[in-house]
């Protein structure tokens, strides 16, 4: 390692406990963006991030939006070095169901080498690694080898509605050579990874409305369409028993996997029995002709997320319900157009709806899938940084989840994103007992510190 990096490593070792203490302080703030009762706490979390960045020597500002504020910070003192934009979010998911937590979600508890709290991995702990690495460079060396900008938002868990507006309005201020996001996971315990692809998503809701009120199913049943039966039949037509989505044209633009990529996926360690055991399932199911990793990372899906309708209380109630609703989401893969998928999904539902029912359809904002260049010098820098910090070269993976901002960075700022996840998919994100390994927190912080160094090394190659 180079002398400055040695000093940074030493500083991080000496300040490991303080960094964990700061993370716990951050995790105590219940910054639940979805619930307006917590508005004040969400702002308190933004202010906490602002103060941390200011303490690292960043110029920093809370930028007001129509929703929660965005923290924008920058430390740009190297006119000839690359500029990195770090994105993260300080908001968290609601902690419900509360009775499933072993310790309260906003009272961080350290046990078995992990910190347990809502937001531990998603995304407070992961995001803080980059703040702490900047602080280490600043305090141990005096300045950073690269320019770093931070965009830390408070609305990721509710759809990032104001982020694109912010990036478009402040395009120049956000200009950079590469973006860095730590909001994914390692491939598995002891297997660090870089994620070079994410699926996109579209989400919608369909309601079938029948009679103006619930009816006696003996008196009227059989003479008109039952909205709940009709909805189940409709959603039953979406995917066949081979896992193939039946919406006409759905696969037209899908970018097929290359032989090389399939082989690379096959070379990753994967034990189907362990996978199923973790999920409490006895068999896999999915599109015929694809492996589990291929299905999760590189094939599109159509999932019903929930259905509402009819009588769901105790005991029987013999009615023809007046309406039924389903929430549906599709995960998208590269080259699929979110807008077009929404349109063909709506058309399919309308074409297959039984007569006499009124169908209403709403869709929310979606995002397209992303694939990042794996042969860039930035990618090589990230690989080297992770190898130094984790003692092992990262595997290259794709992920099935979605991070809408990555496509926005490409569109608005014309940059790729390095998705450097320090967490594990088993960290219970969005679930009770969310956790983050303290070892991963420290390794991630060191990897971030090494990344600033490696980006300069690879920049001049
Ligand atoms: N960090 C996740 C996405 C993720 C998880 C990517 C694991 C890769 C591996 C993110 O916070 C998330 O939950 N995103 C949502 C996006 C949606 C609400 C637009 C998702 O994927 O459902
Ligand atoms: Zn999340």
XYZ file of C-alpha atoms and ligand atoms in Angstrom:
484
model
C 0.000 0.000 0.000
C 1.105 3.581 -0.586
C 2.173 5.629 2.453
C -0.946 7.850 2.509
C -3.173 4.779 2.281
C -1.241 3.222 5.164
C -2.011 6.295 7.233
C -5.692 6.070 6.284
C -5.805 2.382 7.214
C -4.213 3.147 10.577
C -6.645 5.990 11.185
C -9.600 3.700 10.433
C -8.273 1.075 12.827
C -7.785 3.681 15.544
C -11.270 5.103 15.016
C -13.223 1.898 14.447
C -15.161 2.193 17.712
C -15.974 5.842 17.156
C -17.311 5.018 13.685
C -19.568 2.304 15.101
C -20.721 4.761 17.774
C -21.605 7.303 15.090
C -23.487 4.653 13.102
C -25.524 3.760 16.207
C -26.347 7.431 16.781
C -27.577 7.675 13.166
C -29.625 4.471 13.527
C -31.454 5.898 16.556
C -33.205 8.456 14.338
C -36.511 6.969 13.091
C -36.329 8.521 9.619
C -39.345 6.701 8.168
C -40.085 8.566 4.958
C -43.409 6.842 4.252
C -45.057 8.023 7.481
C -45.766 11.746 7.817
C -45.706 11.445 11.627
C -41.918 11.094 11.325
C -41.360 14.166 9.181
C -39.336 15.872 11.919
C -37.182 12.788 12.434
C -36.552 12.466 8.700
C -35.250 16.029 8.713
C -33.160 15.300 11.818
C -31.481 12.450 9.912
C -30.741 14.804 6.998
C -29.216 17.299 9.428
C -27.177 14.536 11.017
C -25.700 13.618 7.610
C -25.098 17.297 6.853
C -23.177 17.737 10.117
C -21.100 14.601 9.493
C -20.139 15.836 6.030
C -19.350 19.300 7.326
C -17.077 17.741 9.957
C -15.154 16.009 7.115
C -14.440 19.333 5.469
C -17.170 19.145 2.818
C -19.106 22.149 1.583
C -22.591 20.997 2.399
C -26.163 22.118 2.027
C -29.631 20.779 2.755
C -31.520 21.220 -0.499
C -35.258 21.572 0.068
C -37.559 19.621 -2.261
C -41.308 19.142 -2.466
C -40.723 16.230 -0.068
C -37.813 15.453 2.223
C -34.530 17.378 1.830
C -31.544 16.170 -0.183
C -28.119 16.522 1.424
C -25.607 17.773 -1.136
C -21.958 17.849 -0.072
C -18.719 18.205 -1.975
C -15.023 18.216 -1.396
C -13.429 19.151 -4.687
C -9.817 20.251 -4.367
C -8.137 18.207 -7.101
C -8.730 19.880 -10.469
C -6.890 17.147 -12.385
C -8.298 14.132 -10.598
C -11.525 12.239 -11.297
C -14.766 13.268 -9.610
C -16.952 10.691 -7.889
C -20.598 11.126 -6.974
C -21.655 9.067 -3.950
C -25.380 8.407 -3.716
C -27.143 6.977 -0.681
C -30.330 7.404 1.328
C -30.911 8.375 4.938
C -34.581 7.360 5.013
C -35.687 3.906 6.126
C -38.603 1.522 5.662
C -41.315 1.371 8.330
C -40.275 -1.141 11.012
C -43.573 -3.077 11.168
C -44.379 -5.701 12.354
C -42.874 -4.444 15.622
C -43.596 -7.592 17.633
C -41.251 -9.582 15.382
C -38.163 -7.560 16.439
C -35.939 -9.077 19.126
C -34.765 -5.598 20.160
C -36.521 -2.308 19.284
C -35.800 -1.133 15.700
C -34.520 2.303 16.714
C -32.417 1.164 19.668
C -29.403 -0.273 17.852
C -28.194 -3.459 19.513
C -24.836 -5.082 18.876
C -24.821 -8.876 19.057
C -23.026 -11.663 17.136
C -20.809 -9.121 15.377
C -23.797 -7.307 13.857
C -25.637 -4.104 14.583
C -29.398 -4.707 14.606
C -31.643 -1.752 13.747
C -33.928 -0.516 10.975
C -31.690 1.006 8.301
C -28.555 -0.857 9.487
C -27.782 -2.133 5.982
C -30.444 -0.293 3.933
C -28.908 2.153 3.696
C -27.508 4.057 6.679
C -24.670 1.653 7.475
C -23.617 1.144 3.870
C -23.844 4.826 2.998
C -21.882 5.903 6.079
C -18.841 3.873 4.930
C -18.179 6.530 2.264
C -18.541 9.408 4.717
C -16.141 7.712 7.112
C -13.595 7.025 4.377
C -13.601 10.676 3.359
C -13.174 11.651 7.000
C -10.225 9.269 7.331
C -8.433 10.712 4.288
C -9.065 14.247 5.447
C -7.882 13.689 9.014
C -5.036 11.248 8.354
C -3.603 12.721 5.149
C -5.000 16.250 4.894
C -6.763 15.948 1.553
C -8.325 13.396 -0.784
C -6.779 12.056 -3.982
C -10.085 12.551 -5.861
C -13.015 14.964 -5.820
C -16.067 13.573 -4.039
C -19.661 14.783 -4.203
C -22.419 13.364 -2.026
C -26.102 13.207 -2.931
C -27.892 11.655 0.036
C -31.661 11.647 -0.284
C -34.553 10.990 2.068
C -37.157 9.541 -0.285
C -35.640 6.356 -1.713
C -38.064 4.140 0.159
C -41.027 6.065 -1.242
C -39.987 6.229 -4.892
C -37.353 9.021 -5.111
C -39.948 11.376 -6.543
C -37.886 14.540 -6.237
C -34.461 13.203 -7.062
C -34.636 13.344 -10.848
C -35.879 16.935 -10.677
C -32.946 17.784 -8.399
C -30.407 16.105 -10.718
C -31.831 17.835 -13.753
C -31.884 21.238 -12.082
C -28.392 20.819 -10.634
C -26.852 18.879 -13.499
C -23.643 20.956 -13.503
C -23.218 20.825 -9.780
C -23.604 17.036 -9.884
C -21.303 16.478 -12.875
C -18.882 13.625 -12.257
C -16.887 10.861 -13.935
C -18.486 7.975 -12.076
C -21.204 7.376 -9.480
C -20.827 5.061 -6.487
C -23.751 3.434 -4.683
C -23.538 1.014 -1.764
C -27.111 -0.272 -1.548
C -26.720 -3.839 -2.832
C -25.102 -6.892 -1.233
C -22.049 -9.121 -1.368
C -22.642 -12.389 -3.219
C -22.523 -14.323 0.060
C -20.626 -14.488 3.342
C -16.934 -14.016 2.569
C -17.658 -13.449 -1.147
C -17.415 -9.724 -1.950
C -19.048 -8.703 -5.214
C -19.534 -5.884 -7.657
C -23.009 -5.683 -9.153
C -22.880 -4.699 -12.816
C -26.567 -5.149 -13.638
C -29.919 -4.471 -11.994
C -33.451 -5.258 -13.093
C -35.904 -2.448 -13.715
C -39.468 -2.370 -12.479
C -42.996 -1.304 -13.275
C -45.736 -1.426 -10.663
C -49.459 -1.071 -11.163
C -52.877 -1.731 -9.697
C -55.953 -3.128 -11.427
C -59.491 -3.003 -10.053
C -62.504 -4.864 -11.414
C -65.791 -3.347 -10.349
C -69.040 -5.274 -10.633
C -72.366 -4.686 -8.862
C -72.794 -1.365 -7.048
C -72.731 -3.225 -3.745
C -72.048 -6.758 -2.438
C -74.936 -9.064 -3.426
C -76.508 -12.265 -2.071
C -74.641 -15.024 -3.921
C -77.683 -17.311 -3.855
C -80.068 -14.780 -5.305
C -77.735 -13.268 -7.921
C -74.711 -15.618 -8.140
C -74.214 -17.240 -11.555
C -76.030 -14.501 -13.437
C -73.277 -11.864 -13.464
C -69.479 -11.912 -13.396
C -68.010 -12.175 -9.900
C -65.191 -9.577 -9.684
C -62.995 -11.722 -7.403
C -63.364 -14.837 -9.602
C -62.781 -12.713 -12.684
C -59.690 -11.052 -11.198
C -58.197 -14.417 -10.217
C -58.843 -15.787 -13.689
C -57.323 -12.668 -15.216
C -54.162 -12.752 -13.130
C -54.014 -16.524 -13.662
C -53.587 -15.839 -17.378
C -50.523 -13.635 -16.903
C -47.969 -16.431 -16.418
C -48.310 -20.023 -17.663
C -47.212 -23.182 -15.861
C -43.820 -23.041 -17.565
C -43.214 -19.611 -16.043
C -43.671 -17.839 -19.392
C -45.363 -14.446 -19.302
C -48.328 -14.400 -21.689
C -48.584 -10.666 -22.412
C -48.190 -10.313 -26.197
C -44.859 -8.758 -27.134
C -43.557 -8.918 -23.554
C -40.292 -10.620 -24.535
C -39.786 -8.814 -27.851
C -37.040 -6.464 -26.641
C -35.507 -8.705 -23.973
C -31.734 -8.825 -24.308
C -30.786 -12.515 -24.225
C -27.978 -13.713 -21.993
C -24.717 -14.343 -23.819
C -23.004 -17.725 -23.539
C -20.139 -16.054 -21.683
C -22.463 -14.559 -19.108
C -24.318 -17.820 -18.582
C -21.006 -19.541 -18.049
C -19.868 -16.852 -15.600
C -23.109 -17.286 -13.595
C -22.586 -21.069 -13.612
C -19.129 -20.649 -12.152
C -20.468 -18.867 -9.062
C -20.961 -21.104 -6.045
C -24.679 -21.797 -5.678
C -26.374 -24.473 -3.600
C -30.039 -24.823 -4.447
C -30.878 -26.752 -1.270
C -29.365 -24.025 0.945
C -31.160 -21.403 -1.100
C -34.503 -23.155 -0.674
C -33.830 -23.890 2.986
C -33.323 -20.178 3.680
C -36.640 -19.374 2.031
C -38.608 -22.182 3.642
C -39.494 -23.677 0.238
C -39.196 -27.191 -1.137
C -38.814 -26.518 -4.878
C -37.791 -23.780 -7.252
C -40.125 -22.593 -9.986
C -39.534 -20.289 -12.913
C -39.168 -19.886 -16.629
C -38.233 -23.204 -18.247
C -34.701 -23.351 -19.621
C -33.056 -21.004 -17.128
C -31.107 -21.528 -13.922
C -32.134 -19.914 -10.647
C -29.481 -17.182 -10.918
C -30.497 -16.472 -14.521
C -34.151 -16.246 -13.516
C -33.358 -13.863 -10.655
C -30.889 -11.602 -12.391
C -31.544 -11.603 -16.097
C -35.099 -12.697 -16.884
C -38.206 -10.547 -16.506
C -41.036 -11.372 -14.110
C -44.691 -10.615 -13.536
C -45.717 -10.934 -9.897
C -48.970 -10.264 -8.127
C -47.970 -8.444 -4.944
C -51.353 -8.548 -3.274
C -55.079 -8.924 -3.854
C -57.956 -7.251 -2.088
C -61.610 -8.096 -2.447
C -64.690 -9.716 -0.982
C -65.294 -10.929 2.523
C -62.147 -11.823 4.490
C -63.515 -11.868 8.056
C -64.193 -14.927 10.202
C -66.621 -17.606 9.026
C -68.547 -17.744 5.745
C -70.387 -14.908 4.070
C -72.218 -15.762 0.900
C -71.833 -12.785 -1.366
C -70.866 -11.764 -4.854
C -68.380 -9.023 -3.962
C -68.708 -5.675 -5.602
C -65.025 -5.249 -6.525
C -61.560 -6.812 -6.498
C -58.103 -5.250 -6.773
C -54.671 -6.669 -7.539
C -51.289 -4.996 -7.197
C -48.957 -6.241 -9.905
C -45.289 -5.580 -10.570
C -42.979 -6.661 -13.358
C -39.209 -6.785 -13.046
C -37.609 -5.734 -16.306
C -34.342 -6.671 -17.973
C -32.113 -4.689 -20.321
C -33.727 -3.265 -23.465
C -37.295 -3.571 -22.161
C -39.076 -0.221 -22.166
C -40.963 0.445 -18.918
C -43.625 2.572 -20.593
C -44.283 -0.033 -23.258
C -44.524 -2.874 -20.723
C -47.116 -0.898 -18.755
C -49.132 -0.315 -21.929
C -49.090 -3.930 -23.047
C -49.935 -5.127 -19.537
C -52.953 -2.828 -19.414
C -54.036 -3.943 -22.888
C -53.714 -7.613 -21.925
C -55.857 -7.081 -18.823
C -58.510 -5.214 -20.824
C -58.560 -7.834 -23.597
C -59.083 -10.660 -21.108
C -61.580 -9.051 -18.758
C -65.015 -10.700 -18.484
C -68.024 -8.763 -19.784
C -70.009 -6.502 -17.478
C -67.092 -5.550 -15.238
C -65.446 -2.173 -15.266
C -61.665 -2.288 -15.274
C -59.593 0.562 -13.913
C -55.822 0.592 -14.131
C -53.225 2.801 -12.427
C -49.483 2.610 -12.810
C -46.711 4.146 -10.761
C -43.386 5.405 -11.922
C -41.123 2.632 -13.143
C -37.503 2.380 -14.110
C -35.524 0.550 -16.732
C -32.920 -2.146 -16.089
C -29.243 -1.243 -16.168
C -26.068 -2.962 -17.307
C -22.763 -1.256 -16.561
C -19.510 -1.494 -18.459
C -17.387 -4.143 -16.712
C -14.224 -3.277 -18.623
C -13.925 0.388 -17.622
C -10.968 1.739 -15.681
C -13.404 2.670 -12.885
C -14.480 -0.943 -12.598
C -10.840 -2.058 -12.446
C -10.232 0.496 -9.674
C -13.210 -0.825 -7.691
C -12.041 -4.416 -8.125
C -8.578 -3.529 -6.812
C -9.998 -1.543 -3.875
C -12.250 -4.408 -2.799
C -9.471 -6.948 -3.141
C -7.261 -4.872 -0.836
C -9.947 -4.270 1.788
C -11.628 -7.681 1.820
C -8.524 -9.747 1.042
C -10.339 -11.337 -1.885
C -11.115 -10.242 -5.426
C -14.837 -9.516 -5.907
C -17.028 -11.719 -8.076
C -19.001 -9.927 -10.769
C -22.748 -10.364 -10.341
C -26.100 -8.974 -11.397
C -28.986 -8.450 -9.010
C -32.714 -8.785 -9.348
C -33.661 -5.716 -7.309
C -33.995 -2.201 -8.671
C -32.280 1.095 -7.841
C -34.009 3.657 -10.067
C -31.349 6.313 -9.590
C -28.799 4.251 -11.520
C -30.720 4.639 -14.789
C -31.284 8.320 -13.927
C -27.538 8.884 -13.499
C -26.976 7.421 -16.948
C -29.734 9.517 -18.491
C -29.130 12.859 -16.777
C -25.399 12.806 -16.003
C -24.309 10.256 -18.635
C -22.292 8.234 -16.129
C -22.116 4.596 -15.084
C -22.506 3.556 -11.471
C -20.274 1.308 -9.401
C -22.643 -0.781 -7.270
C -20.473 -1.778 -4.345
C -22.594 -3.637 -1.816
C -21.135 -4.477 1.573
C -24.277 -6.105 3.030
C -25.758 -9.577 2.650
C -29.117 -10.497 1.112
C -29.837 -12.189 4.476
C -29.525 -8.892 6.397
C -33.342 -8.685 6.667
C -33.687 -5.462 4.721
C -37.316 -4.292 4.668
C -37.968 -7.002 7.334
C -37.856 -7.343 11.101
C -34.399 -7.650 12.738
C -32.533 -5.814 9.985
C -28.807 -6.093 10.576
C -25.383 -5.189 9.219
C -22.111 -6.934 10.007
C -19.618 -4.664 11.771
C -16.789 -6.425 9.953
C -18.481 -5.530 6.643
C -18.917 -1.947 7.877
C -15.168 -1.647 8.535
C -14.148 -3.521 5.374
C -16.521 -1.400 3.310
C -15.092 1.778 4.789
C -11.560 0.636 3.978
C -12.631 -0.397 0.454
C -14.119 3.059 -0.062
C -10.876 4.660 1.164
C -8.884 2.429 -1.229
C -11.254 3.285 -4.073
C -10.350 6.971 -3.940
C -6.699 5.954 -4.264
C -7.272 3.355 -7.001
C -9.383 5.691 -9.113
C -6.383 7.984 -9.423
C -4.031 5.083 -10.193
C -6.340 3.738 -12.914
C -7.142 7.209 -14.215
C -3.565 7.832 -15.239
C -3.087 4.408 -16.868
N -31.453 -1.700 -2.054
C -32.696 -2.093 -2.647
C -32.550 -2.745 -4.012
C -31.667 -3.969 -4.032
C -31.719 -4.898 -3.027
C -30.853 -4.168 -5.106
C -30.889 -6.014 -3.078
C -30.069 -5.275 -5.177
C -30.069 -6.199 -4.146
C -33.602 -0.884 -2.781
O -33.631 -0.139 -1.599
C -35.030 -1.327 -3.059
O -35.622 -1.980 -2.244
N -35.531 -0.953 -4.257
C -36.879 -1.187 -4.680
C -37.144 -0.197 -5.777
C -38.586 0.084 -6.081
C -39.396 0.453 -4.871
C -38.682 1.165 -7.150
C -37.099 -2.587 -5.219
O -36.181 -3.188 -5.814
O -38.189 -3.109 -5.007
Zn -34.654 -0.267 0.347
